[in-house]
PDB file of C-alpha atoms in Angstrom:
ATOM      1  CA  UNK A   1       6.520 -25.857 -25.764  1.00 73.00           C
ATOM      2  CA  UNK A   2       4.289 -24.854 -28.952  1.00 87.00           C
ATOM      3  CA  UNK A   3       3.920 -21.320 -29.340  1.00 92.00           C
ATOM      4  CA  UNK A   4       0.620 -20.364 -28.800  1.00 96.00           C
ATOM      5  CA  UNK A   5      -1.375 -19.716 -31.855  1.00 96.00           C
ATOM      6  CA  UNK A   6      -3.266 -16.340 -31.907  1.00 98.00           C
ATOM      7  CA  UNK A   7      -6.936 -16.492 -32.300  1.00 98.00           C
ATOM      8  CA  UNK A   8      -9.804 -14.850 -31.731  1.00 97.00           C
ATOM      9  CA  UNK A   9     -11.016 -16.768 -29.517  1.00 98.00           C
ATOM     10  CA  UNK A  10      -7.589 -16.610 -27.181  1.00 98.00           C
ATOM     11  CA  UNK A  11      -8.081 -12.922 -27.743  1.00 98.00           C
ATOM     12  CA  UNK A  12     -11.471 -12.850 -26.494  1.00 98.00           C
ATOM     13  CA  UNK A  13     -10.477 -15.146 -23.388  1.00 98.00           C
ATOM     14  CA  UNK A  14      -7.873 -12.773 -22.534  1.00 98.00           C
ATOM     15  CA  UNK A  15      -9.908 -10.002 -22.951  1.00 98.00           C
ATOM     16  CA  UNK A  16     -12.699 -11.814 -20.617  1.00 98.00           C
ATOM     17  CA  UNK A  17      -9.545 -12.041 -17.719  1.00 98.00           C
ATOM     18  CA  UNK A  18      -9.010  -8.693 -17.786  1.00 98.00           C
ATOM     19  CA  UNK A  19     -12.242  -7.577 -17.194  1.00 98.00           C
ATOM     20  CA  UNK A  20     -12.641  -9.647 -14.727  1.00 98.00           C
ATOM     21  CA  UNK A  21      -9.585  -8.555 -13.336  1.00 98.00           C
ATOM     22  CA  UNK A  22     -11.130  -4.868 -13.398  1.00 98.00           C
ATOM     23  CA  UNK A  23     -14.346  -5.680 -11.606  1.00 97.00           C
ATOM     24  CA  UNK A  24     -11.873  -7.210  -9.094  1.00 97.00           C
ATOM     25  CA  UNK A  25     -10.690  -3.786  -8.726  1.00 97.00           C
ATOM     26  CA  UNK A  26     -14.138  -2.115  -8.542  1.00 96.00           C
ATOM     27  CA  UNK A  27     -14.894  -4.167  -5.715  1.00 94.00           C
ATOM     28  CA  UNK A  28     -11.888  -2.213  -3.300  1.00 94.00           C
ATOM     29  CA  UNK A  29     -11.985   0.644  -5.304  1.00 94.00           C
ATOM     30  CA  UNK A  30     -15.411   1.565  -3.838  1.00 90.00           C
ATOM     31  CA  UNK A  31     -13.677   1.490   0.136  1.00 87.00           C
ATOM     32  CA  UNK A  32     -11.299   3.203   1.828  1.00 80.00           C
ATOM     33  CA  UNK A  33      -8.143   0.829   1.857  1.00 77.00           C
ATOM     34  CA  UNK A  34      -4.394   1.271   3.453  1.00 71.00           C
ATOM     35  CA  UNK A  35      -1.565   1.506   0.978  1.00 70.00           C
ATOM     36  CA  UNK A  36       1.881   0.070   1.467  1.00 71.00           C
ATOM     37  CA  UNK A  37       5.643   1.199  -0.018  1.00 63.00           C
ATOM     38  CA  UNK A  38       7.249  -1.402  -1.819  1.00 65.00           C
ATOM     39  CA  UNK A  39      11.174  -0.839  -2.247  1.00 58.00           C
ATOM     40  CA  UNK A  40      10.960   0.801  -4.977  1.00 60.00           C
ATOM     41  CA  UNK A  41       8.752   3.096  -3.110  1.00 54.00           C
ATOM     42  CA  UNK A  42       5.704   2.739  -5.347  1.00 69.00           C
ATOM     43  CA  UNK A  43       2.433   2.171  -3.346  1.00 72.00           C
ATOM     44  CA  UNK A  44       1.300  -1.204  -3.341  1.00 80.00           C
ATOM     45  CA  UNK A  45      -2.517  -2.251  -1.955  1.00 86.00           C
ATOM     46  CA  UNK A  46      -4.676  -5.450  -1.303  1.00 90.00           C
ATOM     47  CA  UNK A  47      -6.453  -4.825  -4.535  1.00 92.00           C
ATOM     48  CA  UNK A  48      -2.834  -5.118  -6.643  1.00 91.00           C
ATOM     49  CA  UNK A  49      -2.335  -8.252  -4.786  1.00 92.00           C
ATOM     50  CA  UNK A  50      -5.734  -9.700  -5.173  1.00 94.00           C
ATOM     51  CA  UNK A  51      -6.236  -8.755  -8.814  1.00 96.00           C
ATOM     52  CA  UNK A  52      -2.029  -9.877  -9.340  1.00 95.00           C
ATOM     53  CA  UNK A  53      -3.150 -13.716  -8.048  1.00 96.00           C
ATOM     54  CA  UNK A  54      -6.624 -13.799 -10.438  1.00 97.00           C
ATOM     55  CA  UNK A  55      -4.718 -12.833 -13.483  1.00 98.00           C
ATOM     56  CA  UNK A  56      -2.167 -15.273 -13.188  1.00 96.00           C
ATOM     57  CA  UNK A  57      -4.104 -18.019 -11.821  1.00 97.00           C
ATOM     58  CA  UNK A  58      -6.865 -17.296 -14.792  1.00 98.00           C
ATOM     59  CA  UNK A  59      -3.940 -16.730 -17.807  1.00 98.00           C
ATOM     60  CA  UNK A  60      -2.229 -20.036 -16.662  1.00 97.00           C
ATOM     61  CA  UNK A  61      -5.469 -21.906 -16.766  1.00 98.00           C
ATOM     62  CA  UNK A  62      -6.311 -20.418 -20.275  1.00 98.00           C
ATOM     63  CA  UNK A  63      -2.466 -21.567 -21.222  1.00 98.00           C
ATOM     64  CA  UNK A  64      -0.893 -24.242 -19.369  1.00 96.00           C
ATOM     65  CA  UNK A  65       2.701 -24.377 -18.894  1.00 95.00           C
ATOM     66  CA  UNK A  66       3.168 -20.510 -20.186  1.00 97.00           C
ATOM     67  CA  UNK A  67       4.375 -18.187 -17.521  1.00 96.00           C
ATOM     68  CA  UNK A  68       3.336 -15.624 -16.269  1.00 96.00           C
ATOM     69  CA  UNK A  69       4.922 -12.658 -14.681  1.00 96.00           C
ATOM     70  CA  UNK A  70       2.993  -9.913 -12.790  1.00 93.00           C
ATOM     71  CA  UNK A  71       4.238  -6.455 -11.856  1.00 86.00           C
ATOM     72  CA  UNK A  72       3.495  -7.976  -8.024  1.00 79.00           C
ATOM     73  CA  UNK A  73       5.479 -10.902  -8.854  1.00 73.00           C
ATOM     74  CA  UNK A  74       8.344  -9.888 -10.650  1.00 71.00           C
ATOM     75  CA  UNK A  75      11.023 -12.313  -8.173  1.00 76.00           C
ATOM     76  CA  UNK A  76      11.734 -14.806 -10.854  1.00 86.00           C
ATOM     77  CA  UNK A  77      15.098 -14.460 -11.927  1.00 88.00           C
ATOM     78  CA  UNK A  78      16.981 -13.567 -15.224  1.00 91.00           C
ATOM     79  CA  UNK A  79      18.805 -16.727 -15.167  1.00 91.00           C
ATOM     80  CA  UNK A  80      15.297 -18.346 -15.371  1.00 91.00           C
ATOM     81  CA  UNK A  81      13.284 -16.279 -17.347  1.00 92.00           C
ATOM     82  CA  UNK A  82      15.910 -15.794 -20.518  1.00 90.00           C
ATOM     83  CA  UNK A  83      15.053 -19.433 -21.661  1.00 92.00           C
ATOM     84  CA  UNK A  84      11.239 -18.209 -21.968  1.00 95.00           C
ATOM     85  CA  UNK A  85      10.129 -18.103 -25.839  1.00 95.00           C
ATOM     86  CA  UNK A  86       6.360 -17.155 -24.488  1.00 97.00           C
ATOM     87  CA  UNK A  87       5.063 -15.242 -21.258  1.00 97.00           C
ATOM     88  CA  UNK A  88       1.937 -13.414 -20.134  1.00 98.00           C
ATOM     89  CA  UNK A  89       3.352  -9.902 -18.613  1.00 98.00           C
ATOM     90  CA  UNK A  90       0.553  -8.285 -16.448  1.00 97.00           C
ATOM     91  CA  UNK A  91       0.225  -4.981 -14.548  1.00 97.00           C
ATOM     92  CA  UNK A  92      -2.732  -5.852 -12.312  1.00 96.00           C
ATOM     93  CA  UNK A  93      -3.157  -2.047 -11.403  1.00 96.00           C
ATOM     94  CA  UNK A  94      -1.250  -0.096 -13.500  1.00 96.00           C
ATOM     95  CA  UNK A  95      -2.169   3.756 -11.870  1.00 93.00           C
ATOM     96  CA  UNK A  96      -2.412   2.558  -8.298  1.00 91.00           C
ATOM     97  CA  UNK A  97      -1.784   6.413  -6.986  1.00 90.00           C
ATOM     98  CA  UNK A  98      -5.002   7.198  -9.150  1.00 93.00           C
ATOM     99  CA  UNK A  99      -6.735   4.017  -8.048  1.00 92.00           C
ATOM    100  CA  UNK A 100      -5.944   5.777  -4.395  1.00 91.00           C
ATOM    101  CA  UNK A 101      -6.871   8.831  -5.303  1.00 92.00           C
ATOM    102  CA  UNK A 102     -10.396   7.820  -6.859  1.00 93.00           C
ATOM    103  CA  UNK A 103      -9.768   9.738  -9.992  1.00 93.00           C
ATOM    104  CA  UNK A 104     -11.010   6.910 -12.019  1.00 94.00           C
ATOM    105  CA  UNK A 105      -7.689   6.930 -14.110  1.00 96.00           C
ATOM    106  CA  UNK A 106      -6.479   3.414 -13.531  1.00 97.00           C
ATOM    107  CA  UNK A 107      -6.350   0.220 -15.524  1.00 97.00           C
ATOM    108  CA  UNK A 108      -5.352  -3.640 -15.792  1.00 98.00           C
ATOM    109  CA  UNK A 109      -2.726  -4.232 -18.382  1.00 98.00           C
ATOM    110  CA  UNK A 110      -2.258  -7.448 -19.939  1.00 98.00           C
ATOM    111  CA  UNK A 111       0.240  -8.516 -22.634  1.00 98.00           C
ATOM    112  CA  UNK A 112       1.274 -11.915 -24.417  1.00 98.00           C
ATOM    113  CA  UNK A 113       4.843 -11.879 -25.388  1.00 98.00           C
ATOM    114  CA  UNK A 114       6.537 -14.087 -27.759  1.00 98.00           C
ATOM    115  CA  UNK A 115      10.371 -14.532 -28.947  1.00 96.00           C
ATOM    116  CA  UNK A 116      10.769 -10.985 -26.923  1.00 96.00           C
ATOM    117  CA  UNK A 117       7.474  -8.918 -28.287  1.00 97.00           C
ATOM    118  CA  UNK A 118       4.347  -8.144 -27.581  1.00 98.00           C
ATOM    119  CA  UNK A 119       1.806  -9.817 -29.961  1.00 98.00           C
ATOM    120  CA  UNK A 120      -1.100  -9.345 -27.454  1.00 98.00           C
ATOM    121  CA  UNK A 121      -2.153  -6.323 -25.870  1.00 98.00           C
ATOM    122  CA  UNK A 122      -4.958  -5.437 -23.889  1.00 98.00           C
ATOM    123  CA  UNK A 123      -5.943  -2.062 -21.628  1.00 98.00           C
ATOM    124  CA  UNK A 124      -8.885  -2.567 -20.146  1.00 98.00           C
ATOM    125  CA  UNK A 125     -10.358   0.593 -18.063  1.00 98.00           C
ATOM    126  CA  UNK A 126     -12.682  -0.644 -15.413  1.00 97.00           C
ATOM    127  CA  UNK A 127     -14.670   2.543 -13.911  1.00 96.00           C
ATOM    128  CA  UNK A 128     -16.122   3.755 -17.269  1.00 96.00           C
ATOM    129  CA  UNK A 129     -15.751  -0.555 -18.734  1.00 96.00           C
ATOM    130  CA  UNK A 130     -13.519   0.765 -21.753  1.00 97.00           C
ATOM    131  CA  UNK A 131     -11.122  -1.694 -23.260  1.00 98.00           C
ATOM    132  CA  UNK A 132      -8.468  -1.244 -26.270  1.00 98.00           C
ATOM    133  CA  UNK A 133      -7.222  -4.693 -27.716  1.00 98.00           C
ATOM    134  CA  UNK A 134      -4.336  -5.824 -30.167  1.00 98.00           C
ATOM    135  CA  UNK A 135      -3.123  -8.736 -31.980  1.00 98.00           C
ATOM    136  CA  UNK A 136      -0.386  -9.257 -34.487  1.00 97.00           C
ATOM    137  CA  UNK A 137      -1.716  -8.662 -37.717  1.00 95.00           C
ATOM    138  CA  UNK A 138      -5.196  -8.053 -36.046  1.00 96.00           C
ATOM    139  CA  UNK A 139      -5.559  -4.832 -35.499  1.00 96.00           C
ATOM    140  CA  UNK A 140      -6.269  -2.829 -33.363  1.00 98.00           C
ATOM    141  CA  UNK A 141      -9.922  -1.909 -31.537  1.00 98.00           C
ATOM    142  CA  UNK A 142     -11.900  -0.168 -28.560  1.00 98.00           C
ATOM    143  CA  UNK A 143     -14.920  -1.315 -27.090  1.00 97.00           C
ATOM    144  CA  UNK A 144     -16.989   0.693 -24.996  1.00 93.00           C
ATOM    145  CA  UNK A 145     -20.901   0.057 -24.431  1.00 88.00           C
ATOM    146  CA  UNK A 146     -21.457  -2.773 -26.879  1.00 87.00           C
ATOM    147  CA  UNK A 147     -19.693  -0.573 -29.457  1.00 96.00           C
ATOM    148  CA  UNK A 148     -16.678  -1.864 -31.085  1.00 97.00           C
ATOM    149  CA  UNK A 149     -14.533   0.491 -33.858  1.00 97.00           C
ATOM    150  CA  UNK A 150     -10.757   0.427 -34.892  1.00 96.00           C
ATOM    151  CA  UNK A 151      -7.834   2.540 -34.102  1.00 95.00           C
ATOM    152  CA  UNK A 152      -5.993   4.392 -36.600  1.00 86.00           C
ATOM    153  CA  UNK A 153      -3.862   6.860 -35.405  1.00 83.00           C
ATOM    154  CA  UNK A 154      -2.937   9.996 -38.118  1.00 85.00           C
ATOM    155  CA  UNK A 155      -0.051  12.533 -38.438  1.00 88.00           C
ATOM    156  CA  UNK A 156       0.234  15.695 -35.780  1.00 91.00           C
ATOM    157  CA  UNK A 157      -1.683  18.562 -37.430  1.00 84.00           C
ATOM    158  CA  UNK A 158       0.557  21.508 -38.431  1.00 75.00           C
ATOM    159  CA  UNK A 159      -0.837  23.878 -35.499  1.00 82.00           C
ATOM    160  CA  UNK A 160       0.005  21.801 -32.317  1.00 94.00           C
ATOM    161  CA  UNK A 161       1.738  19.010 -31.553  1.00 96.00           C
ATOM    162  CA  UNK A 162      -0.191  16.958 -28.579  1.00 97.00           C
ATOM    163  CA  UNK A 163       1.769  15.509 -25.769  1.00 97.00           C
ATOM    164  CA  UNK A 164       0.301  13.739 -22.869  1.00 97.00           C
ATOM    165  CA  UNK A 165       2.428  13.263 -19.947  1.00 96.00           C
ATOM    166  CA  UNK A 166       1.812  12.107 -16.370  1.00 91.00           C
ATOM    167  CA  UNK A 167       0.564  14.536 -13.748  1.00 86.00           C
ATOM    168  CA  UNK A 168       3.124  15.365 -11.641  1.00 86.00           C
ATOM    169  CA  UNK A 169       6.220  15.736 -14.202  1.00 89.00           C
ATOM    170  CA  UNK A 170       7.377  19.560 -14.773  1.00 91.00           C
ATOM    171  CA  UNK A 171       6.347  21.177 -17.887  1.00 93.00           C
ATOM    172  CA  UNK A 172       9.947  22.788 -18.476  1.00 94.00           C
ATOM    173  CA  UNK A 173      11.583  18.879 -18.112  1.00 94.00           C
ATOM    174  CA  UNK A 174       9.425  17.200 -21.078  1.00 96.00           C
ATOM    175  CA  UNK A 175       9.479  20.467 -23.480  1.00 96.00           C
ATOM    176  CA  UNK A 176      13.410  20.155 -22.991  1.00 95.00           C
ATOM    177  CA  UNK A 177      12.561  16.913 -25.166  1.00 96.00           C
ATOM    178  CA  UNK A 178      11.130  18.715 -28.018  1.00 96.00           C
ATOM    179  CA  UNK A 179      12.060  21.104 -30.262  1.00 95.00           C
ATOM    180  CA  UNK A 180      11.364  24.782 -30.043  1.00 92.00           C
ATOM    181  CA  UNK A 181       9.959  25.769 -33.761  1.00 88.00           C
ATOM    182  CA  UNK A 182       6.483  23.580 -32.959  1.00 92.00           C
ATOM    183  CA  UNK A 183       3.518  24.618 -30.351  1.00 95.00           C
ATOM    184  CA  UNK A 184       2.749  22.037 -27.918  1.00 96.00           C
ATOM    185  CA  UNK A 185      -0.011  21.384 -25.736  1.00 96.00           C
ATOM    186  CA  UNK A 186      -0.066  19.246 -22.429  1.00 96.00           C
ATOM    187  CA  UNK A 187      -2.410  16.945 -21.203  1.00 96.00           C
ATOM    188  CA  UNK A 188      -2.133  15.273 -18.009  1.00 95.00           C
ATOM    189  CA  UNK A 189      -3.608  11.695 -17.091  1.00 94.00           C
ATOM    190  CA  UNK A 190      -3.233   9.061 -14.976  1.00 89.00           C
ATOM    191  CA  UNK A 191      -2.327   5.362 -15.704  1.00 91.00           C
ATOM    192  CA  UNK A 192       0.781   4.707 -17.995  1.00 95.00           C
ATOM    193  CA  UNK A 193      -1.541   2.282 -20.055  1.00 96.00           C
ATOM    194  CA  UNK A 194      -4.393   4.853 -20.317  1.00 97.00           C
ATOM    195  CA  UNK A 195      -2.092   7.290 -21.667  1.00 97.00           C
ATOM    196  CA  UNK A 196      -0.422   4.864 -24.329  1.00 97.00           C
ATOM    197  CA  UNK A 197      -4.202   4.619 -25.040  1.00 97.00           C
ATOM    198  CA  UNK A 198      -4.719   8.363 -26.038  1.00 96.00           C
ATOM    199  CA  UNK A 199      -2.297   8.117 -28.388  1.00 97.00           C
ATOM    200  CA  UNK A 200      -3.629   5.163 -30.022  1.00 96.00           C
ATOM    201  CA  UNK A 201      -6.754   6.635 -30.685  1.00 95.00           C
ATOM    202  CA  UNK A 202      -5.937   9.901 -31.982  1.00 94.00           C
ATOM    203  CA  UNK A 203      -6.694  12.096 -29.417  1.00 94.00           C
ATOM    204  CA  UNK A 204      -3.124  12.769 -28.084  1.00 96.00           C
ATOM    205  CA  UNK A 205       0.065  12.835 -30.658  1.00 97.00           C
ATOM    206  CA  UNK A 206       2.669  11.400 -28.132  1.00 97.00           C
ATOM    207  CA  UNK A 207       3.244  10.388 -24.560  1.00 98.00           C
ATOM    208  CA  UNK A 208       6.693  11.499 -23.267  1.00 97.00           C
ATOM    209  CA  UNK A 209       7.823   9.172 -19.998  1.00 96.00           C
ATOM    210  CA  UNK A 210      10.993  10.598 -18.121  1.00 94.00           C
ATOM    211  CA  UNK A 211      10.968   8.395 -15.100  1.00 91.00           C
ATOM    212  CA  UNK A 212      10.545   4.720 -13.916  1.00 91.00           C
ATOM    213  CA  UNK A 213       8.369   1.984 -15.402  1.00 94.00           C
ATOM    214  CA  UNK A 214       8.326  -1.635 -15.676  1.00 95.00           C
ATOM    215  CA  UNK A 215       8.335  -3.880 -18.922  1.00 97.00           C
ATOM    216  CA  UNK A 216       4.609  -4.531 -17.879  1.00 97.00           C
ATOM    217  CA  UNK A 217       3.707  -0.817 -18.164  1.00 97.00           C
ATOM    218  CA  UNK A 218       4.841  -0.830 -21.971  1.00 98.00           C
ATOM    219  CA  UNK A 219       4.240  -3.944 -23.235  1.00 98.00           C
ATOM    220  CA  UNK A 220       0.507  -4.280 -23.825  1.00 98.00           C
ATOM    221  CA  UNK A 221       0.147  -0.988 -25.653  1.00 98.00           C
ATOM    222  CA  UNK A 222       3.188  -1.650 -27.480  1.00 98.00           C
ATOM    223  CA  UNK A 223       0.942  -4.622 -29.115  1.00 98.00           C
ATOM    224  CA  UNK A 224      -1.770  -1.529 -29.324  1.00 98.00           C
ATOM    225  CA  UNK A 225       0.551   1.334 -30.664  1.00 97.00           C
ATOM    226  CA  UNK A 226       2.219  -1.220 -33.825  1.00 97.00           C
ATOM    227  CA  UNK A 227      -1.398  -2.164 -35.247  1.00 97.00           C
ATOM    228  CA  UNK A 228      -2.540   1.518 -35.245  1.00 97.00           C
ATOM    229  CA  UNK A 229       0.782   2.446 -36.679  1.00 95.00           C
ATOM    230  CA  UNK A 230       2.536   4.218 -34.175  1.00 96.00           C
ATOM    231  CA  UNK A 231       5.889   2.626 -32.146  1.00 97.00           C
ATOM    232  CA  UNK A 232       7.668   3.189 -28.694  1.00 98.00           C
ATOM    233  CA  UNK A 233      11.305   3.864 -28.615  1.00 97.00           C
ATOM    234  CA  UNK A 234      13.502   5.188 -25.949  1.00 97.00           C
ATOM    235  CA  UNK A 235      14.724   8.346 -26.317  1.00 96.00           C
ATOM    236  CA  UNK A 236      18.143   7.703 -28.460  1.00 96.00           C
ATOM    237  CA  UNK A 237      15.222   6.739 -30.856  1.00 95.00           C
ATOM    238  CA  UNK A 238      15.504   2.903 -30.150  1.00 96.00           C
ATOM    239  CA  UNK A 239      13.427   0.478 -29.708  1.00 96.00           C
ATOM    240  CA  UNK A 240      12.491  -0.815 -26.022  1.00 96.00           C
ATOM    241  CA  UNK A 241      13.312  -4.637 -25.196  1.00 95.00           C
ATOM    242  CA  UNK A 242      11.338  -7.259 -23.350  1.00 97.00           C
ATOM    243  CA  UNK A 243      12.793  -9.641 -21.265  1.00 95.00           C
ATOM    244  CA  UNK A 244      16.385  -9.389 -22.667  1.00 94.00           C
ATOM    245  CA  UNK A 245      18.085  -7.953 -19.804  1.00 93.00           C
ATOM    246  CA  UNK A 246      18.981  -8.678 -16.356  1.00 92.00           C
ATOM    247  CA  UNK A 247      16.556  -5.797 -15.005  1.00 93.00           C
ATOM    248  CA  UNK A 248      12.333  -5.391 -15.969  1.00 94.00           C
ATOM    249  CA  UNK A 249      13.013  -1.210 -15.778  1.00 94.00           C
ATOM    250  CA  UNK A 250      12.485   0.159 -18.668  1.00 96.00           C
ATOM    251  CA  UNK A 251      14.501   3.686 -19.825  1.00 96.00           C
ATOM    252  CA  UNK A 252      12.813   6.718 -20.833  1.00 96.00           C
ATOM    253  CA  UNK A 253      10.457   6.357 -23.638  1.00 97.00           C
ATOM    254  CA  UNK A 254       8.240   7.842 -25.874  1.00 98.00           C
ATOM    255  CA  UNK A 255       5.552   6.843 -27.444  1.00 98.00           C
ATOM    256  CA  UNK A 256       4.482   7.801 -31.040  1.00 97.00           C
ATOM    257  CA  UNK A 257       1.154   8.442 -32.752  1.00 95.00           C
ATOM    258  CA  UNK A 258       1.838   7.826 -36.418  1.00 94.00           C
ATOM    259  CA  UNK A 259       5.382   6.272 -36.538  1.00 95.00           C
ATOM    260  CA  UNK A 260       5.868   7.473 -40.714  1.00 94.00           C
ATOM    261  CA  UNK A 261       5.590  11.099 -39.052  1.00 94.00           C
ATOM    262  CA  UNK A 262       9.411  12.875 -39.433  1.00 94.00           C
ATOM    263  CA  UNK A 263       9.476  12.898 -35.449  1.00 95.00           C
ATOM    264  CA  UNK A 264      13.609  13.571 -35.316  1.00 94.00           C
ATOM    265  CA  UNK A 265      12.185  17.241 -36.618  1.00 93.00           C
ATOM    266  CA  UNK A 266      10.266  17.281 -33.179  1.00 95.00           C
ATOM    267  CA  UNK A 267      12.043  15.402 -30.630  1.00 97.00           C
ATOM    268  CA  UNK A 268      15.017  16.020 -29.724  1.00 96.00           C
ATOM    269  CA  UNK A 269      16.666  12.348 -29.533  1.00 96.00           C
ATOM    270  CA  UNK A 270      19.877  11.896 -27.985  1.00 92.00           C
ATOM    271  CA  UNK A 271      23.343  10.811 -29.877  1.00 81.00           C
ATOM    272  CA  UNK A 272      24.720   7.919 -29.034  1.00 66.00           C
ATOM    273  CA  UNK A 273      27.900   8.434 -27.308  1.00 54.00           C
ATOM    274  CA  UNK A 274      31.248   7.695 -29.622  1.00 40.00           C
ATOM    275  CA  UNK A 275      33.008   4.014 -28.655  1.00 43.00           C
ATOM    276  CA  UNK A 276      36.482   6.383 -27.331  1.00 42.00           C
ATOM    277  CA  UNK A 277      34.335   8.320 -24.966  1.00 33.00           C
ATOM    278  CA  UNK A 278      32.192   5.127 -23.992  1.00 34.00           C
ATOM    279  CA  UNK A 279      34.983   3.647 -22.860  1.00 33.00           C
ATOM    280  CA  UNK A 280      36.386   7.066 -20.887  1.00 29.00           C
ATOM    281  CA  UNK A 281      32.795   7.420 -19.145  1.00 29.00           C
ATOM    282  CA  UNK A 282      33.482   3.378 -18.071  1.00 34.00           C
ATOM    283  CA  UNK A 283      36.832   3.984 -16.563  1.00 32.00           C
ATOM    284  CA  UNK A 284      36.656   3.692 -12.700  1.00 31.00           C
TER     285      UNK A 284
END
């Protein structure tokens, strides 16, 4: 199959999906609805499900013959999905403990991935209808109200160093992470996406992740993140990988504000361990 040429107007088609895919949200998100577990005892509702089968039943009729693979769908196997040069990778409800919660702090995450990275990304927010958008070499944008500008993200200041981190992670557990000669100020928010988002546009310097996520809670603002200028890397300081393993779970990660920023004087990346002790941690 061709690869899919990026355009504005696939951009803007994508971008139409996932608000779409939002107001599909807004529609449960108004009533009280029942919650299930999934096995990897992360809630799961009928608005996941019901925005999951839009999305890929809109993205494959925008694309024919590209796959698609949904946070609620994530059963195709490696075996299968390796041989894919293209793929739509969609959280349909990325946040659905805030969706639950009615705290407003939820999103729809949509991403177009080619030869293993993200050259679309969109985060669309649906309560308050905000929406940042990426494209290779496009740049990077939020639209809110009409209004349209462009991200640019800038170094930390020399006072504080911003770090927004999830609400329920302990304060001591991500300042472990940094470095103790800077100040550092938390803020807590909902939605992996909506967080990657912050960054993006300036108003937080990082987002620290020490626990589980998905390829499709990255991906999108990956796209974002790399047009502003910033990056996601794990923390060994390497870059995360899409669709080139067996599992979709990605490790810990952090994403970065202004990527030219000297952030090995901040974070305290782990060392790689030496081959001789690899291969003593691997004996049974």
């Amino acid at each position: 199959m061709n690869k899919i040429i990026l355009t504005n107007e696939l951009l803007n088609a994508a971008l139409s999906i996932a608000k779409r895919a939002g107001e599909l949200l807004l529609t449960f998100y108004y009533q009280d609805i029942d919650s299930e577990l999934k096995q990897d005892n992360t809630p799961v509702t009928a608005a996941d499900l019901a925005a999951s089968r839009f999305l890929v039943d809109e993205l494959q009729a925008l694309t024919p013959g590209v796959p698609v693979l949904s946070e609620e769908s994530q059963t195709i196997e490696f075996s299968e999905r390796r041989h894919w040069q293209q793929y739509w990778l969609v959280d349909p409800l990325d946040g659905t403990q805030q969706f639950l919660q009615k705290t407003d702090q939820f999103s729809v995450l949509v991403a177009l991935v080619q030869d293993h990275q993200p050259t679309l990304g969109i985060v669309y927010s649906p309560v308050p209808r905000l929406a940042f958008y990426a494209m290779d070499k496009f740049g990077a944008y939020k639209q809110q109200n009409g209004v349209i500008s462009r991200l640019q993200t800038c170094p930390p200041s020399d006072e504080v160093i911003r770090i927004v981190v999830g609400q329920n992670v302990a304060q001591d557990q991500v300042l472990a992470c940094f470095r103790d000669q800077f100040e550092y100020q938390l803020l807590r928010y909902g939605s992996s996406g909506l967080k990657g988002a912050l960054v993006a546009e300036g108003r937080s310097d990082c987002y620290i992740r020490l626990g589980k996520t998905g390829e499709w809670d990255t991906a999108a603002v990956e796209c974002i993140l790399r047009e502003t200028g910033g990056k996601i890397v794990d923390l060994y300081g390497e870059p995360l990988s899409y669709n080139r393993r067996n599992t979709l779970i990605n490790p810990d990660f952090i994403m970065l504000g202004n990527a030219a920023f000297p952030w090995r004087k901040v974070v305290r990346f782990q060392q790689h361990l030496k081959p001789n002790v690899e291969k003593q941690c691997n004996k049974p």
